[in-house]
PDB file of C-alpha atoms in Angstrom:
ATOM      1  CA  UNK A   6     -44.388  36.357 -13.084  1.00  0.00           C
ATOM      2  CA  UNK A   7     -46.742  35.231 -10.364  1.00  0.00           C
ATOM      3  CA  UNK A   8     -47.762  31.857  -9.056  1.00  0.00           C
ATOM      4  CA  UNK A   9     -50.925  30.808  -7.323  1.00  0.00           C
ATOM      5  CA  UNK A  10     -50.618  29.252  -3.932  1.00  0.00           C
ATOM      6  CA  UNK A  11     -54.205  27.995  -3.736  1.00  0.00           C
ATOM      7  CA  UNK A  12     -57.287  28.178  -5.907  1.00  0.00           C
ATOM      8  CA  UNK A  13     -59.099  31.404  -5.226  1.00  0.00           C
ATOM      9  CA  UNK A  14     -61.534  33.673  -6.849  1.00  0.00           C
ATOM     10  CA  UNK A  15     -59.124  36.578  -6.878  1.00  0.00           C
ATOM     11  CA  UNK A  16     -55.663  35.801  -8.300  1.00  0.00           C
ATOM     12  CA  UNK A  17     -54.089  38.965  -6.951  1.00  0.00           C
ATOM     13  CA  UNK A  18     -55.000  38.071  -3.364  1.00  0.00           C
ATOM     14  CA  UNK A  19     -52.638  35.092  -3.410  1.00  0.00           C
ATOM     15  CA  UNK A  20     -49.976  36.338  -5.785  1.00  0.00           C
ATOM     16  CA  UNK A  21     -46.392  35.412  -4.928  1.00  0.00           C
ATOM     17  CA  UNK A  22     -43.332  37.506  -5.599  1.00  0.00           C
ATOM     18  CA  UNK A  23     -40.439  35.437  -7.035  1.00  0.00           C
ATOM     19  CA  UNK A  24     -37.869  38.090  -6.190  1.00  0.00           C
ATOM     20  CA  UNK A  25     -37.966  36.852  -2.581  1.00  0.00           C
ATOM     21  CA  UNK A  26     -36.970  33.301  -3.515  1.00  0.00           C
ATOM     22  CA  UNK A  27     -34.577  33.985  -6.381  1.00  0.00           C
ATOM     23  CA  UNK A  28     -33.205  37.518  -6.196  1.00  0.00           C
ATOM     24  CA  UNK A  29     -30.435  36.705  -8.692  1.00  0.00           C
ATOM     25  CA  UNK A  30     -32.652  35.048 -11.285  1.00  0.00           C
ATOM     26  CA  UNK A  31     -32.247  36.786 -14.688  1.00  0.00           C
ATOM     27  CA  UNK A  32     -35.960  37.620 -14.900  1.00  0.00           C
ATOM     28  CA  UNK A  33     -35.877  39.273 -11.472  1.00  0.00           C
ATOM     29  CA  UNK A  34     -32.621  41.119 -12.151  1.00  0.00           C
ATOM     30  CA  UNK A  35     -33.983  42.587 -15.369  1.00  0.00           C
ATOM     31  CA  UNK A  36     -36.808  44.278 -13.437  1.00  0.00           C
ATOM     32  CA  UNK A  37     -34.432  46.051 -11.034  1.00  0.00           C
ATOM     33  CA  UNK A  38     -33.607  49.681 -11.477  1.00  0.00           C
ATOM     34  CA  UNK A  39     -30.307  50.217 -13.256  1.00  0.00           C
ATOM     35  CA  UNK A  40     -27.859  52.490 -11.480  1.00  0.00           C
ATOM     36  CA  UNK A  41     -26.772  55.237 -13.850  1.00  0.00           C
ATOM     37  CA  UNK A  42     -23.072  55.454 -14.611  1.00  0.00           C
ATOM     38  CA  UNK A  43     -21.164  58.528 -13.546  1.00  0.00           C
ATOM     39  CA  UNK A  44     -18.852  60.096 -16.060  1.00  0.00           C
ATOM     40  CA  UNK A  45     -15.392  60.930 -14.818  1.00  0.00           C
ATOM     41  CA  UNK A  46     -13.531  63.860 -16.215  1.00  0.00           C
ATOM     42  CA  UNK A  47     -10.332  62.964 -18.022  1.00  0.00           C
ATOM     43  CA  UNK A  48      -8.836  66.377 -17.367  1.00  0.00           C
ATOM     44  CA  UNK A  49      -8.454  66.020 -13.622  1.00  0.00           C
ATOM     45  CA  UNK A  50      -5.387  63.948 -12.770  1.00  0.00           C
ATOM     46  CA  UNK A  51      -5.539  60.929 -10.525  1.00  0.00           C
ATOM     47  CA  UNK A  52      -4.057  61.494  -7.095  1.00  0.00           C
ATOM     48  CA  UNK A  53      -0.407  60.436  -7.035  1.00  0.00           C
ATOM     49  CA  UNK A  54       0.869  58.053  -4.418  1.00  0.00           C
ATOM     50  CA  UNK A  55       3.756  59.561  -2.581  1.00  0.00           C
ATOM     51  CA  UNK A  56       6.048  57.793  -0.165  1.00  0.00           C
ATOM     52  CA  UNK A  57       8.673  59.473   1.908  1.00  0.00           C
ATOM     53  CA  UNK A  58      12.321  58.605   1.408  1.00  0.00           C
ATOM     54  CA  UNK A  59      12.353  57.004   4.824  1.00  0.00           C
ATOM     55  CA  UNK A  60       9.459  54.702   3.935  1.00  0.00           C
ATOM     56  CA  UNK A  61      11.166  53.738   0.674  1.00  0.00           C
ATOM     57  CA  UNK A  62      14.416  53.054   2.535  1.00  0.00           C
ATOM     58  CA  UNK A  63      12.627  50.803   5.020  1.00  0.00           C
ATOM     59  CA  UNK A  64      10.915  48.893   2.222  1.00  0.00           C
ATOM     60  CA  UNK A  65      14.207  48.422   0.374  1.00  0.00           C
ATOM     61  CA  UNK A  66      15.955  47.279   3.564  1.00  0.00           C
ATOM     62  CA  UNK A  67      13.172  44.809   4.303  1.00  0.00           C
ATOM     63  CA  UNK A  68      13.320  43.450   0.738  1.00  0.00           C
ATOM     64  CA  UNK A  69      17.103  42.990   0.892  1.00  0.00           C
ATOM     65  CA  UNK A  70      16.875  41.330   4.312  1.00  0.00           C
ATOM     66  CA  UNK A  71      14.176  38.945   3.061  1.00  0.00           C
ATOM     67  CA  UNK A  72      16.253  38.142  -0.025  1.00  0.00           C
ATOM     68  CA  UNK A  73      19.359  37.360   2.056  1.00  0.00           C
ATOM     69  CA  UNK A  74      17.302  35.213   4.438  1.00  0.00           C
ATOM     70  CA  UNK A  75      15.839  33.264   1.506  1.00  0.00           C
ATOM     71  CA  UNK A  76      19.294  32.612   0.029  1.00  0.00           C
ATOM     72  CA  UNK A  77      20.708  31.459   3.385  1.00  0.00           C
ATOM     73  CA  UNK A  78      17.710  29.247   4.076  1.00  0.00           C
ATOM     74  CA  UNK A  79      17.873  27.770   0.578  1.00  0.00           C
ATOM     75  CA  UNK A  80      21.554  26.948   0.902  1.00  0.00           C
ATOM     76  CA  UNK A  81      21.033  25.315   4.303  1.00  0.00           C
ATOM     77  CA  UNK A  82      18.194  23.201   2.955  1.00  0.00           C
ATOM     78  CA  UNK A  83      20.307  22.286  -0.080  1.00  0.00           C
ATOM     79  CA  UNK A  84      23.198  21.195   2.111  1.00  0.00           C
ATOM     80  CA  UNK A  85      20.842  19.147   4.255  1.00  0.00           C
ATOM     81  CA  UNK A  86      19.453  17.343   1.213  1.00  0.00           C
ATOM     82  CA  UNK A  87      22.916  16.309  -0.019  1.00  0.00           C
ATOM     83  CA  UNK A  88      23.526  12.907   1.571  1.00  0.00           C
ATOM     84  CA  UNK A  89      27.263  12.957   0.881  1.00  0.00           C
ATOM     85  CA  UNK A  90      27.849  16.412   2.412  1.00  0.00           C
ATOM     86  CA  UNK A  91      30.479  16.170   5.104  1.00  0.00           C
ATOM     87  CA  UNK A  92      31.273  12.530   4.338  1.00  0.00           C
ATOM     88  CA  UNK A  93      35.018  12.071   4.178  1.00  0.00           C
ATOM     89  CA  UNK A  94      36.492   8.718   3.183  1.00  0.00           C
ATOM     90  CA  UNK A  95      37.810   6.865   6.223  1.00  0.00           C
ATOM     91  CA  UNK A  96      40.230   4.798   4.190  1.00  0.00           C
ATOM     92  CA  UNK A  97      41.051   3.678   0.651  1.00  0.00           C
ATOM     93  CA  UNK A  98      41.720   0.235  -0.680  1.00  0.00           C
ATOM     94  CA  UNK A  99      43.457  -0.679  -3.885  1.00  0.00           C
ATOM     95  CA  UNK A 100      41.670  -2.622  -6.595  1.00  0.00           C
ATOM     96  CA  UNK A 101      43.261  -4.150  -9.680  1.00  0.00           C
ATOM     97  CA  UNK A 102      41.028  -3.689 -12.709  1.00  0.00           C
ATOM     98  CA  UNK A 103      40.104  -6.938 -14.462  1.00  0.00           C
ATOM     99  CA  UNK A 104      38.554  -7.229 -17.932  1.00  0.00           C
ATOM    100  CA  UNK A 105      34.870  -6.245 -17.764  1.00  0.00           C
ATOM    101  CA  UNK A 106      35.246  -3.886 -14.782  1.00  0.00           C
ATOM    102  CA  UNK A 107      33.823  -0.402 -15.059  1.00  0.00           C
ATOM    103  CA  UNK A 108      33.371   2.453 -12.613  1.00  0.00           C
ATOM    104  CA  UNK A 109      29.634   1.909 -12.233  1.00  0.00           C
ATOM    105  CA  UNK A 110      29.990  -1.769 -11.259  1.00  0.00           C
ATOM    106  CA  UNK A 111      32.787  -0.975  -8.808  1.00  0.00           C
ATOM    107  CA  UNK A 112      30.800   1.924  -7.339  1.00  0.00           C
ATOM    108  CA  UNK A 113      27.624  -0.161  -6.998  1.00  0.00           C
ATOM    109  CA  UNK A 114      29.540  -2.924  -5.218  1.00  0.00           C
ATOM    110  CA  UNK A 115      31.217  -0.531  -2.759  1.00  0.00           C
ATOM    111  CA  UNK A 116      28.708   2.322  -2.388  1.00  0.00           C
ATOM    112  CA  UNK A 117      27.538   1.629   1.164  1.00  0.00           C
ATOM    113  CA  UNK A 118      25.427   4.614   2.298  1.00  0.00           C
ATOM    114  CA  UNK A 119      26.153   6.642  -0.850  1.00  0.00           C
ATOM    115  CA  UNK A 120      24.242   6.382  -4.076  1.00  0.00           C
ATOM    116  CA  UNK A 121      26.005   4.793  -7.026  1.00  0.00           C
ATOM    117  CA  UNK A 122      26.517   8.049  -8.914  1.00  0.00           C
ATOM    118  CA  UNK A 123      27.974   9.733  -5.803  1.00  0.00           C
ATOM    119  CA  UNK A 124      30.367   6.796  -5.356  1.00  0.00           C
ATOM    120  CA  UNK A 125      31.420   7.031  -9.027  1.00  0.00           C
ATOM    121  CA  UNK A 126      32.241  10.697  -8.439  1.00  0.00           C
ATOM    122  CA  UNK A 127      34.264   9.812  -5.316  1.00  0.00           C
ATOM    123  CA  UNK A 128      36.247   7.113  -7.180  1.00  0.00           C
ATOM    124  CA  UNK A 129      36.928   9.479 -10.090  1.00  0.00           C
ATOM    125  CA  UNK A 130      38.027  12.171  -7.650  1.00  0.00           C
ATOM    126  CA  UNK A 131      40.341   9.827  -5.714  1.00  0.00           C
ATOM    127  CA  UNK A 132      42.036   8.586  -8.909  1.00  0.00           C
ATOM    128  CA  UNK A 133      42.097  11.911 -10.795  1.00  0.00           C
ATOM    129  CA  UNK A 134      39.935  10.501 -13.593  1.00  0.00           C
ATOM    130  CA  UNK A 135      37.720  12.514 -15.908  1.00  0.00           C
ATOM    131  CA  UNK A 136      34.782  11.539 -18.109  1.00  0.00           C
ATOM    132  CA  UNK A 137      37.094  10.599 -20.993  1.00  0.00           C
ATOM    133  CA  UNK A 138      39.263   8.265 -18.863  1.00  0.00           C
ATOM    134  CA  UNK A 139      39.245   4.569 -19.724  1.00  0.00           C
ATOM    135  CA  UNK A 140      39.979   1.770 -17.264  1.00  0.00           C
ATOM    136  CA  UNK A 141      42.422  -0.816 -18.560  1.00  0.00           C
ATOM    137  CA  UNK A 142      42.957  -4.346 -17.268  1.00  0.00           C
ATOM    138  CA  UNK A 143      45.744  -4.449 -14.683  1.00  0.00           C
ATOM    139  CA  UNK A 144      45.331  -0.789 -13.700  1.00  0.00           C
ATOM    140  CA  UNK A 145      45.398  -0.112  -9.943  1.00  0.00           C
ATOM    141  CA  UNK A 146      42.680   2.235  -8.706  1.00  0.00           C
ATOM    142  CA  UNK A 147      41.830   3.475  -5.229  1.00  0.00           C
ATOM    143  CA  UNK A 148      38.319   2.914  -3.933  1.00  0.00           C
ATOM    144  CA  UNK A 149      37.259   5.049  -0.959  1.00  0.00           C
ATOM    145  CA  UNK A 150      35.702   3.458   2.116  1.00  0.00           C
ATOM    146  CA  UNK A 151      33.129   5.490   4.054  1.00  0.00           C
TER     147      UNK A 151
END
């Protein structure tokens, strides 16, 4: 396809080649010469990759070292994210359960720097309670102070 740049008597004198402006245009690509495909014999085997035992040993050692480093780093990050890690109760005070008290209300009122669910776990741990335990009115429970 050609375009005229200016009116002239001879069209071919001012013909323009679009392949310069748009080399990837489908019309230009279809005019290119197609590279013939080369057939590969299926009888000749592909070259095998071979590594020495020493190279394999080094790769295995590096993999194991990287795996151990990832586990150690992950555990250190996990410990750092736990806000209650290393927090030991300074003291305990006794609380007499009244009707309407539950662990979540007591924990929310006395949590301090801990979250409510962490404080519930600390109260349950200090009083040897489990998930099925029920607080009864008049029961004495220990509440940790941090």
